[in-house]
Coordinates of C-alpha atoms in Angstrom, one line a residue:
M1 CA -43.4 -137.6 74.4
T2 CA -45.7 -134.9 75.0
A3 CA -43.1 -133.4 77.5
A4 CA -40.6 -133.7 75.0
L5 CA -42.0 -132.2 72.4
R6 CA -43.2 -129.3 74.7
S7 CA -39.6 -128.7 75.9
A8 CA -38.6 -128.6 71.9
L9 CA -41.4 -126.0 71.0
P10 CA -39.5 -123.2 70.8
V11 CA -36.8 -124.6 68.1
L12 CA -39.6 -126.7 66.1
P13 CA -39.9 -123.5 63.4
V14 CA -36.2 -123.7 62.5
V15 CA -36.8 -127.6 62.3
A16 CA -39.6 -126.9 60.0
V17 CA -37.2 -124.8 57.7
I18 CA -34.6 -127.6 57.7
A19 CA -37.9 -130.3 56.9
L20 CA -39.0 -128.3 53.9
L21 CA -35.6 -128.3 52.2
G22 CA -36.9 -132.0 51.8
L23 CA -39.7 -130.6 49.2
P24 CA -39.1 -130.9 45.5
I25 CA -38.0 -127.7 44.0
A26 CA -39.7 -126.7 40.6
P27 CA -36.9 -127.1 37.8
S28 CA -36.1 -123.2 36.9
G29 CA -33.3 -120.8 36.3
E30 CA -34.6 -118.0 38.4
G31 CA -33.2 -119.0 41.8
G32 CA -35.9 -117.0 43.8
A33 CA -37.7 -117.7 47.3
N34 CA -39.2 -120.8 48.1
I35 CA -41.1 -122.5 51.1
A36 CA -38.2 -122.8 53.4
D37 CA -37.4 -119.1 52.9
A38 CA -41.0 -118.4 53.7
M39 CA -40.5 -120.4 56.7
S40 CA -37.2 -118.6 57.7
G41 CA -39.3 -115.4 57.8
L42 CA -41.8 -117.2 60.1
V43 CA -38.8 -117.8 62.5
V44 CA -37.8 -114.4 62.7
L45 CA -41.4 -113.7 63.4
C46 CA -41.6 -116.7 66.0
C47 CA -38.2 -115.0 67.5
V48 CA -39.6 -111.4 68.2
V49 CA -42.9 -112.6 69.6
R50 CA -40.7 -114.9 72.3
L51 CA -38.7 -111.8 73.2
V52 CA -41.8 -109.5 73.5
R53 CA -43.3 -112.2 75.6
T54 CA -40.1 -113.0 78.0
R55 CA -39.0 -109.6 78.1
R56 CA -35.4 -110.5 78.1
R57 CA -32.4 -108.9 77.1
P58 CA -31.8 -110.9 73.3
L59 CA -28.1 -110.6 72.7
S60 CA -24.6 -110.2 74.6
A61 CA -22.8 -107.0 73.1
T62 CA -20.3 -109.5 71.5
A63 CA -23.5 -111.3 69.7
A64 CA -24.8 -107.8 68.9
L65 CA -21.6 -106.8 67.3
V66 CA -20.7 -110.0 65.5
L67 CA -24.4 -110.1 64.1
G68 CA -24.8 -106.0 63.7
L69 CA -21.6 -105.2 61.9
P70 CA -22.3 -106.5 58.7
V71 CA -25.2 -104.3 58.5
V72 CA -22.9 -101.6 57.7
G73 CA -21.3 -103.0 54.9
I74 CA -24.3 -104.4 53.1
S75 CA -26.2 -101.2 54.0
V76 CA -23.5 -99.0 52.2
S77 CA -23.5 -101.4 48.8
A78 CA -26.7 -101.4 48.5
A79 CA -27.0 -97.9 48.3
G80 CA -24.0 -97.7 46.0
A81 CA -25.8 -100.5 43.7
A82 CA -26.4 -98.6 40.3
D83 CA -29.6 -100.7 40.2
P84 CA -31.7 -99.8 43.2
G85 CA -34.4 -102.7 42.5
A86 CA -31.2 -104.7 42.3
G87 CA -29.8 -103.4 45.6
I88 CA -32.7 -103.8 47.5
T89 CA -33.4 -107.1 46.5
G90 CA -29.5 -107.9 47.6
L91 CA -29.8 -106.0 50.9
T92 CA -33.1 -108.3 51.9
R93 CA -31.4 -111.6 50.7
Y94 CA -28.1 -110.5 52.8
L95 CA -29.8 -109.0 55.8
Q96 CA -31.9 -112.7 55.7
I97 CA -28.9 -114.9 55.1
F98 CA -26.5 -113.5 57.5
V99 CA -28.4 -111.3 60.3
L100 CA -32.0 -112.2 60.7
V101 CA -31.9 -115.7 60.5
P102 CA -28.9 -116.4 62.2
A103 CA -29.9 -114.1 65.2
A104 CA -33.6 -116.0 65.6
V105 CA -31.8 -119.1 65.3
L106 CA -29.1 -118.2 68.3
L107 CA -32.2 -116.9 70.2
L108 CA -34.5 -119.5 70.0
V109 CA -31.8 -122.2 70.7
R110 CA -32.1 -122.7 74.4
D111 CA -29.7 -125.4 75.4
R112 CA -27.6 -128.3 74.0
R113 CA -30.6 -130.5 73.6
D114 CA -32.0 -127.9 71.0
L115 CA -28.5 -127.8 69.2
R116 CA -28.6 -132.0 69.0
L117 CA -32.5 -132.1 67.9
L118 CA -30.7 -129.3 64.9
A119 CA -27.7 -131.4 64.2
W120 CA -29.8 -134.9 63.6
S121 CA -32.7 -132.7 61.7
F122 CA -29.4 -131.8 59.0
V123 CA -28.7 -135.6 59.2
A124 CA -32.2 -136.6 58.3
L125 CA -32.6 -134.4 55.7
A126 CA -29.3 -135.6 54.0
L127 CA -30.2 -139.1 54.4
W128 CA -33.5 -138.1 52.2
Q129 CA -31.9 -135.9 49.7
G130 CA -29.0 -138.6 49.7
A131 CA -31.6 -141.2 48.6
V132 CA -33.0 -139.2 46.3
G133 CA -29.7 -138.5 44.6
V134 CA -28.2 -142.2 45.0
R135 CA -32.1 -143.0 43.1
Q136 CA -31.3 -140.6 40.4
Y137 CA -27.4 -142.0 39.5
V138 CA -28.7 -145.5 39.8
T139 CA -31.9 -144.8 37.5
G140 CA -30.3 -142.2 35.2
T141 CA -32.6 -139.5 36.2
G142 CA -30.1 -137.3 37.9
A143 CA -28.7 -133.9 36.1
S144 CA -26.7 -134.1 33.1
Y145 CA -22.8 -135.1 33.7
Q146 CA -20.5 -135.5 30.8
G147 CA -23.6 -136.0 28.4
E148 CA -25.4 -138.8 30.8
D149 CA -28.3 -138.1 33.3
V150 CA -26.1 -139.5 36.3
R151 CA -25.5 -136.5 38.5
A152 CA -26.9 -136.6 41.8
V153 CA -28.9 -133.6 42.7
G154 CA -31.6 -134.7 45.1
T155 CA -34.7 -132.5 45.2
F156 CA -33.1 -129.2 44.0
G157 CA -33.0 -130.2 40.3
P158 CA -30.1 -129.5 38.0
T159 CA -30.1 -125.3 38.4
D160 CA -28.8 -125.8 42.2
V161 CA -26.4 -128.9 41.8
M162 CA -24.4 -127.9 45.1
G163 CA -28.1 -127.8 46.7
M164 CA -27.9 -131.8 47.5
A165 CA -24.0 -131.9 48.1
T166 CA -24.3 -128.7 50.6
V167 CA -27.5 -130.7 52.6
V168 CA -25.3 -134.4 52.3
A169 CA -22.3 -132.6 53.8
F170 CA -23.9 -130.6 56.7
G171 CA -25.2 -134.0 57.3
V172 CA -21.7 -136.0 57.3
V173 CA -20.5 -133.3 59.5
C174 CA -23.0 -133.3 61.9
A175 CA -23.2 -137.1 62.2
V176 CA -19.5 -137.4 62.5
A177 CA -19.5 -134.7 65.4
L178 CA -22.3 -136.6 67.1
A179 CA -20.0 -140.1 66.5
L180 CA -16.8 -138.5 68.1
G181 CA -18.5 -136.4 71.0
A182 CA -21.8 -138.1 71.9
G183 CA -21.9 -139.2 75.6
E184 CA -23.8 -143.0 75.1
A185 CA -23.0 -145.6 72.9
R186 CA -26.0 -145.9 70.8
P187 CA -26.2 -142.5 69.3
R188 CA -22.6 -143.0 68.6
A189 CA -23.1 -146.0 66.9
V190 CA -26.5 -144.6 64.9
A191 CA -24.2 -141.6 64.2
V192 CA -21.4 -143.6 62.6
V193 CA -23.8 -145.4 60.5
C194 CA -25.2 -142.5 59.0
A195 CA -21.7 -140.9 58.4
L196 CA -21.0 -143.8 56.1
A197 CA -24.2 -144.3 54.8
L198 CA -24.0 -140.5 53.4
L199 CA -20.8 -140.9 51.8
P200 CA -22.3 -142.3 48.5
P201 CA -24.4 -139.7 47.7
L202 CA -21.7 -137.0 48.6
A203 CA -19.5 -138.5 45.9
L204 CA -22.5 -138.8 43.4
S205 CA -22.9 -135.2 43.6
F206 CA -19.8 -134.7 41.6
S207 CA -19.0 -131.3 43.5
R208 CA -15.5 -131.2 43.9
G209 CA -15.8 -127.8 46.6
A210 CA -17.9 -130.0 48.8
W211 CA -15.4 -132.8 48.6
I212 CA -12.4 -130.9 49.7
A213 CA -14.7 -128.7 52.2
T214 CA -16.0 -131.7 54.0
A215 CA -12.5 -133.6 53.9
V216 CA -10.9 -130.5 55.6
A217 CA -14.0 -130.0 57.8
C218 CA -14.5 -133.9 59.0
G219 CA -10.4 -133.5 59.3
A220 CA -10.6 -130.9 61.8
Q221 CA -13.3 -132.4 63.9
L222 CA -10.9 -135.7 64.3
V223 CA -8.0 -133.8 65.5
L224 CA -10.1 -131.6 67.7
A225 CA -11.7 -135.3 69.1
G226 CA -8.2 -136.5 70.2
L227 CA -5.2 -138.0 67.7
R228 CA -6.2 -141.8 69.1
R229 CA -9.8 -141.5 68.1
A230 CA -8.7 -139.7 64.7
V231 CA -6.5 -142.7 63.5
R232 CA -9.1 -145.1 64.2
T233 CA -11.7 -143.2 62.3
V234 CA -9.3 -142.8 59.4
A235 CA -8.9 -146.2 59.2
V236 CA -12.3 -147.1 59.3
L237 CA -13.3 -144.6 56.6
A238 CA -10.3 -145.4 54.5
A239 CA -11.6 -149.2 54.5
A240 CA -15.1 -148.1 53.6
G241 CA -13.6 -146.5 50.7
V242 CA -11.7 -148.9 49.6
I243 CA -14.6 -151.3 49.6
L244 CA -16.9 -149.1 47.5
V245 CA -14.8 -147.8 45.1
G246 CA -11.9 -150.3 44.8
G247 CA -14.2 -153.7 45.5
L248 CA -17.5 -153.0 44.5
G249 CA -16.4 -150.3 41.5
F250 CA -18.6 -147.6 42.9
G251 CA -18.7 -145.3 40.1
S252 CA -14.9 -145.5 40.2
A253 CA -14.0 -144.2 36.5
M254 CA -16.1 -141.0 36.8
L255 CA -15.4 -140.2 40.2
Q256 CA -11.5 -140.9 39.7
E257 CA -12.0 -138.4 36.8
R258 CA -13.5 -135.7 38.8
V259 CA -11.1 -136.3 41.6
T260 CA -8.1 -135.9 39.0
S261 CA -9.5 -132.9 37.8
I262 CA -9.1 -130.6 41.0
T263 CA -5.3 -130.3 40.7
Q264 CA -5.8 -129.3 36.9
V265 CA -5.8 -125.9 37.4
A266 CA -3.0 -125.2 35.0
D267 CA -2.3 -128.1 32.9
A268 CA -5.6 -128.7 30.6
P269 CA -8.2 -127.6 33.1
D270 CA -12.0 -128.6 31.9
Q271 CA -14.1 -125.4 31.3
S272 CA -15.7 -125.0 34.4
V273 CA -12.4 -124.8 35.8
T274 CA -11.2 -121.8 33.4
D275 CA -14.5 -120.1 33.8
R276 CA -14.3 -120.2 37.9
Y277 CA -10.9 -118.7 37.7
T278 CA -11.7 -116.3 34.9
M279 CA -14.5 -114.6 36.9
W280 CA -12.2 -114.7 39.9
A281 CA -10.1 -112.3 38.3
A282 CA -12.9 -110.4 37.0
A283 CA -14.1 -109.9 40.6
T284 CA -10.5 -108.6 41.9
D285 CA -10.5 -106.1 39.0
M286 CA -13.4 -105.2 40.2
W287 CA -12.5 -104.8 43.4
R288 CA -9.3 -103.1 42.4
E289 CA -11.3 -100.1 40.7
H290 CA -13.8 -99.6 43.9
P291 CA -11.6 -100.8 46.8
L292 CA -13.4 -99.6 50.1
T293 CA -17.1 -100.2 49.0
G294 CA -17.4 -102.2 46.0
V295 CA -19.3 -102.0 43.0
G296 CA -22.8 -102.6 44.7
L297 CA -24.8 -105.4 45.7
K298 CA -26.1 -107.5 42.5
G299 CA -23.6 -105.4 40.5
F300 CA -21.3 -108.0 39.6
P301 CA -23.0 -109.3 36.3
E302 CA -23.5 -105.7 35.1
Y303 CA -19.8 -105.6 35.4
R304 CA -18.5 -109.0 34.3
D305 CA -18.1 -108.4 31.0
G306 CA -16.3 -105.7 31.5
H307 CA -13.5 -107.4 33.4
A308 CA -13.5 -111.0 32.2
S309 CA -11.3 -112.4 29.6
L310 CA -12.2 -114.2 26.1
A311 CA -11.6 -117.3 28.1
L312 CA -15.0 -117.0 29.7
S313 CA -17.9 -119.3 28.1
S314 CA -21.5 -118.1 27.6
G315 CA -22.6 -120.0 30.9
S316 CA -23.2 -123.6 32.0
D317 CA -25.0 -126.3 30.2
I318 CA -28.2 -127.1 32.0
A319 CA -30.3 -130.3 31.8
G320 CA -31.6 -133.5 33.2
A321 CA -33.6 -134.2 36.3
G322 CA -36.3 -132.7 34.6
A323 CA -35.1 -129.7 33.2
A324 CA -34.7 -129.2 29.2
F325 CA -31.4 -128.3 28.2
H326 CA -30.2 -124.4 28.3
K327 CA -27.7 -122.4 29.2
Q328 CA -27.5 -120.7 32.7
A329 CA -25.9 -117.4 32.8
L330 CA -22.6 -117.1 35.2
L331 CA -23.9 -114.3 37.5
S332 CA -21.2 -114.8 40.4
P333 CA -17.8 -115.6 41.0
H334 CA -18.8 -118.8 42.8
N335 CA -16.3 -117.7 45.6
M336 CA -18.2 -116.0 48.4
Y337 CA -15.4 -113.8 49.6
L338 CA -14.6 -112.6 45.9
L339 CA -18.1 -111.7 45.7
V340 CA -17.9 -110.1 48.9
L341 CA -15.2 -107.9 48.1
S342 CA -16.3 -107.1 44.3
E343 CA -19.5 -105.9 45.4
Q344 CA -19.1 -104.4 49.1
G345 CA -15.1 -103.9 48.8
L346 CA -13.1 -104.0 52.0
L347 CA -15.7 -102.9 54.4
G348 CA -17.9 -105.6 53.6
L349 CA -15.7 -108.1 53.5
L350 CA -14.1 -107.3 56.9
A351 CA -17.5 -106.9 58.4
L352 CA -18.6 -110.4 57.3
A353 CA -15.0 -112.0 57.4
G354 CA -14.3 -110.6 60.5
G355 CA -17.6 -111.9 62.4
W356 CA -16.6 -115.3 60.8
L357 CA -13.3 -115.1 62.7
V358 CA -14.8 -114.5 66.0
L359 CA -17.2 -117.4 65.7
L360 CA -14.4 -119.7 65.1
V361 CA -12.6 -118.4 67.9
G362 CA -15.6 -118.4 70.1
A363 CA -16.4 -122.3 69.0
L364 CA -12.7 -123.1 69.8
R365 CA -13.1 -122.0 73.1
G366 CA -16.1 -123.5 74.0
L367 CA -14.7 -126.5 73.4
V368 CA -11.5 -125.7 75.7
R369 CA -14.0 -124.8 78.2
V370 CA -15.5 -127.7 78.1
R371 CA -12.8 -130.2 78.2
R372 CA -11.1 -128.1 81.3
A373 CA -14.3 -128.3 83.3
A374 CA -14.2 -132.1 82.8
R375 CA -10.5 -132.4 83.7
E376 CA -10.9 -130.2 86.9
E377 CA -13.9 -132.5 88.2
A378 CA -11.8 -135.8 87.3
G379 CA -8.9 -134.1 89.2
S380 CA -11.2 -133.4 92.2
G381 CA -13.0 -137.2 92.2
L382 CA -16.2 -136.0 90.9
T383 CA -16.1 -137.9 87.7
A384 CA -17.9 -141.4 88.0
V385 CA -16.4 -142.3 84.9
S386 CA -12.9 -142.0 84.1
G387 CA -12.1 -141.4 80.4
R388 CA -16.0 -140.4 79.4
T389 CA -16.7 -137.9 76.9
P390 CA -17.5 -134.6 78.5
P391 CA -20.7 -133.4 78.2
G392 CA -21.3 -130.8 75.3
T393 CA -18.3 -132.3 73.2
D394 CA -20.7 -133.0 70.4
C395 CA -22.2 -129.5 70.4
A396 CA -18.7 -128.2 69.8
L397 CA -17.7 -130.5 67.3
V398 CA -21.0 -129.6 65.7
A399 CA -20.1 -125.9 65.9
C400 CA -16.6 -126.4 64.9
G401 CA -17.1 -128.7 62.1
L402 CA -20.0 -126.4 60.6
L403 CA -18.2 -123.3 60.4
V404 CA -15.0 -124.7 59.0
W405 CA -16.8 -126.5 56.0
Q406 CA -18.6 -123.4 55.3
L407 CA -15.6 -120.9 55.7
V408 CA -13.7 -123.6 53.2
D409 CA -16.7 -124.0 51.0
F410 CA -16.8 -120.5 50.4
V411 CA -13.8 -120.6 48.4
Y412 CA -16.1 -122.4 46.0
A413 CA -19.3 -121.1 46.4
D414 CA -21.2 -118.3 47.3
I415 CA -24.7 -117.9 48.0
G416 CA -27.3 -118.7 45.6
G417 CA -30.3 -121.0 45.3
P418 CA -32.9 -122.6 47.4
S419 CA -30.2 -124.5 49.8
T420 CA -28.9 -121.0 50.8
V421 CA -31.5 -120.6 53.8
L422 CA -29.8 -123.5 55.3
T423 CA -26.5 -121.6 55.5
A424 CA -28.2 -119.0 57.8
V425 CA -29.9 -121.8 59.9
V426 CA -26.0 -123.1 60.3
L427 CA -24.6 -119.3 61.4
G428 CA -27.2 -119.5 64.0
V429 CA -26.5 -122.7 65.2
I430 CA -22.6 -122.1 65.7
G431 CA -23.2 -118.6 66.8
W432 CA -25.4 -119.9 69.8
W433 CA -22.5 -122.2 70.8
A434 CA -19.9 -119.6 69.9
L435 CA -21.5 -116.7 72.0
M436 CA -24.4 -117.8 74.0
D437 CA -23.9 -121.6 75.5
P438 CA -24.3 -120.7 79.2
S439 CA -23.1 -124.0 80.2
A440 CA -19.8 -123.8 78.7
T441 CA -18.8 -121.4 81.1
P442 CA -19.1 -122.9 84.7
G443 CA -21.0 -120.6 87.1
P444 CA -20.3 -120.3 90.7
G445 CA -20.7 -123.4 92.3
A446 CA -20.4 -125.5 89.1
A447 CA -17.1 -127.2 90.3
K448 CA -19.4 -129.3 93.0
Q449 CA -21.6 -130.5 90.2
S450 CA -20.9 -133.4 87.7
P451 CA -20.8 -132.9 84.0
A452 CA -24.3 -134.8 83.8
V453 CA -25.3 -132.7 86.7
R454 CA -24.8 -129.3 84.6
E455 CA -25.9 -130.7 81.4
E456 CA -29.2 -131.8 82.8
A457 CA -29.5 -128.2 84.3
A458 CA -28.6 -126.3 81.3
A459 CA -30.9 -128.3 79.3
R460 CA -34.1 -127.0 81.5

């Protein structure tokens, strides 16, 4: 146990960031920094100390370009902000989420065992937040939804209703990846149980964006893992859904209404949908006026009223889960791509989204390399067990699933709230697999080693 702890020591600060998100968040509308954000700063410091001690080249040229290019768009947008103070605040936040913390996580993760540890940490946090959320629904102590305090928000409170949904969705994606890609039966079985246990709290979050992103991400993981396995898994999930909703009546009325509202974008949409599309139109108008560099960081709230139609409401109703009723101002378009486009222009969007595209290509290439190496060894007779899952498949599915989830969710959400720091950790995990995993590309003599031997060597 001591040896295992010593082996995982470099990545433990990252695990601490994930664990600290399980602490209760004081209900407020400020959305400022929290203890997990402070811990993320310590993660960056630990990374710097480690680099100084080891005196090694920290990043490859590709990794440095992917992580460094967004700094250009962010800095230009911060310099053009109407409010210098807000520009500096936005610059700090963007650098934290998209540059510094992902780079630190990428450098502190040393091998696939570290990545698996982080994946299981996501699952553990999701189980805790999901348990709190289910209890809120059952006891009527959650955030207000349709006049009842039943919306599961975990410890994040009613001002960050996407917080628990994001955490639980990350847990589902990681559990599905571990269930599909783990080499041993016991971890696969535990992961399956965890994935099924996380579906009820995800449903009770009433977050349509999280539902859609999770369905797309898990569907992509199933396809990448193999069509036959995908069919079997879909059958199990469908049976579980029938039992929970059809047989037990698990939140059926509210859930059916919420699911139906996803398609009601033109035919009698609810006010939240109207507000979202109104802010999307406002963000697009801002970009048309400032196409290259946008209106400046943190500039959306100032320019919003000059571009939004009268259909926009005064704000979201916030109540329940320990907070008194109040209105929360709509300060962003709830679409990361449009937020970046409106505030940073094409320069910022191409820098950020271009890096995400590179990560996606790198993550998929890593999965292809793992499978190619396994096929080569099977053809040479070096694979001990025919048909076993190639080592590293679980890590590849974790990275691919998390990135697909984030890319889809950014259509319905943007950064903000206590859970945002988790996005930085996720980008670091994805970045390590896509850009840094040394065992994804077999080196000289690798063909003479079995997958298990290379896996063990890579973990040292």
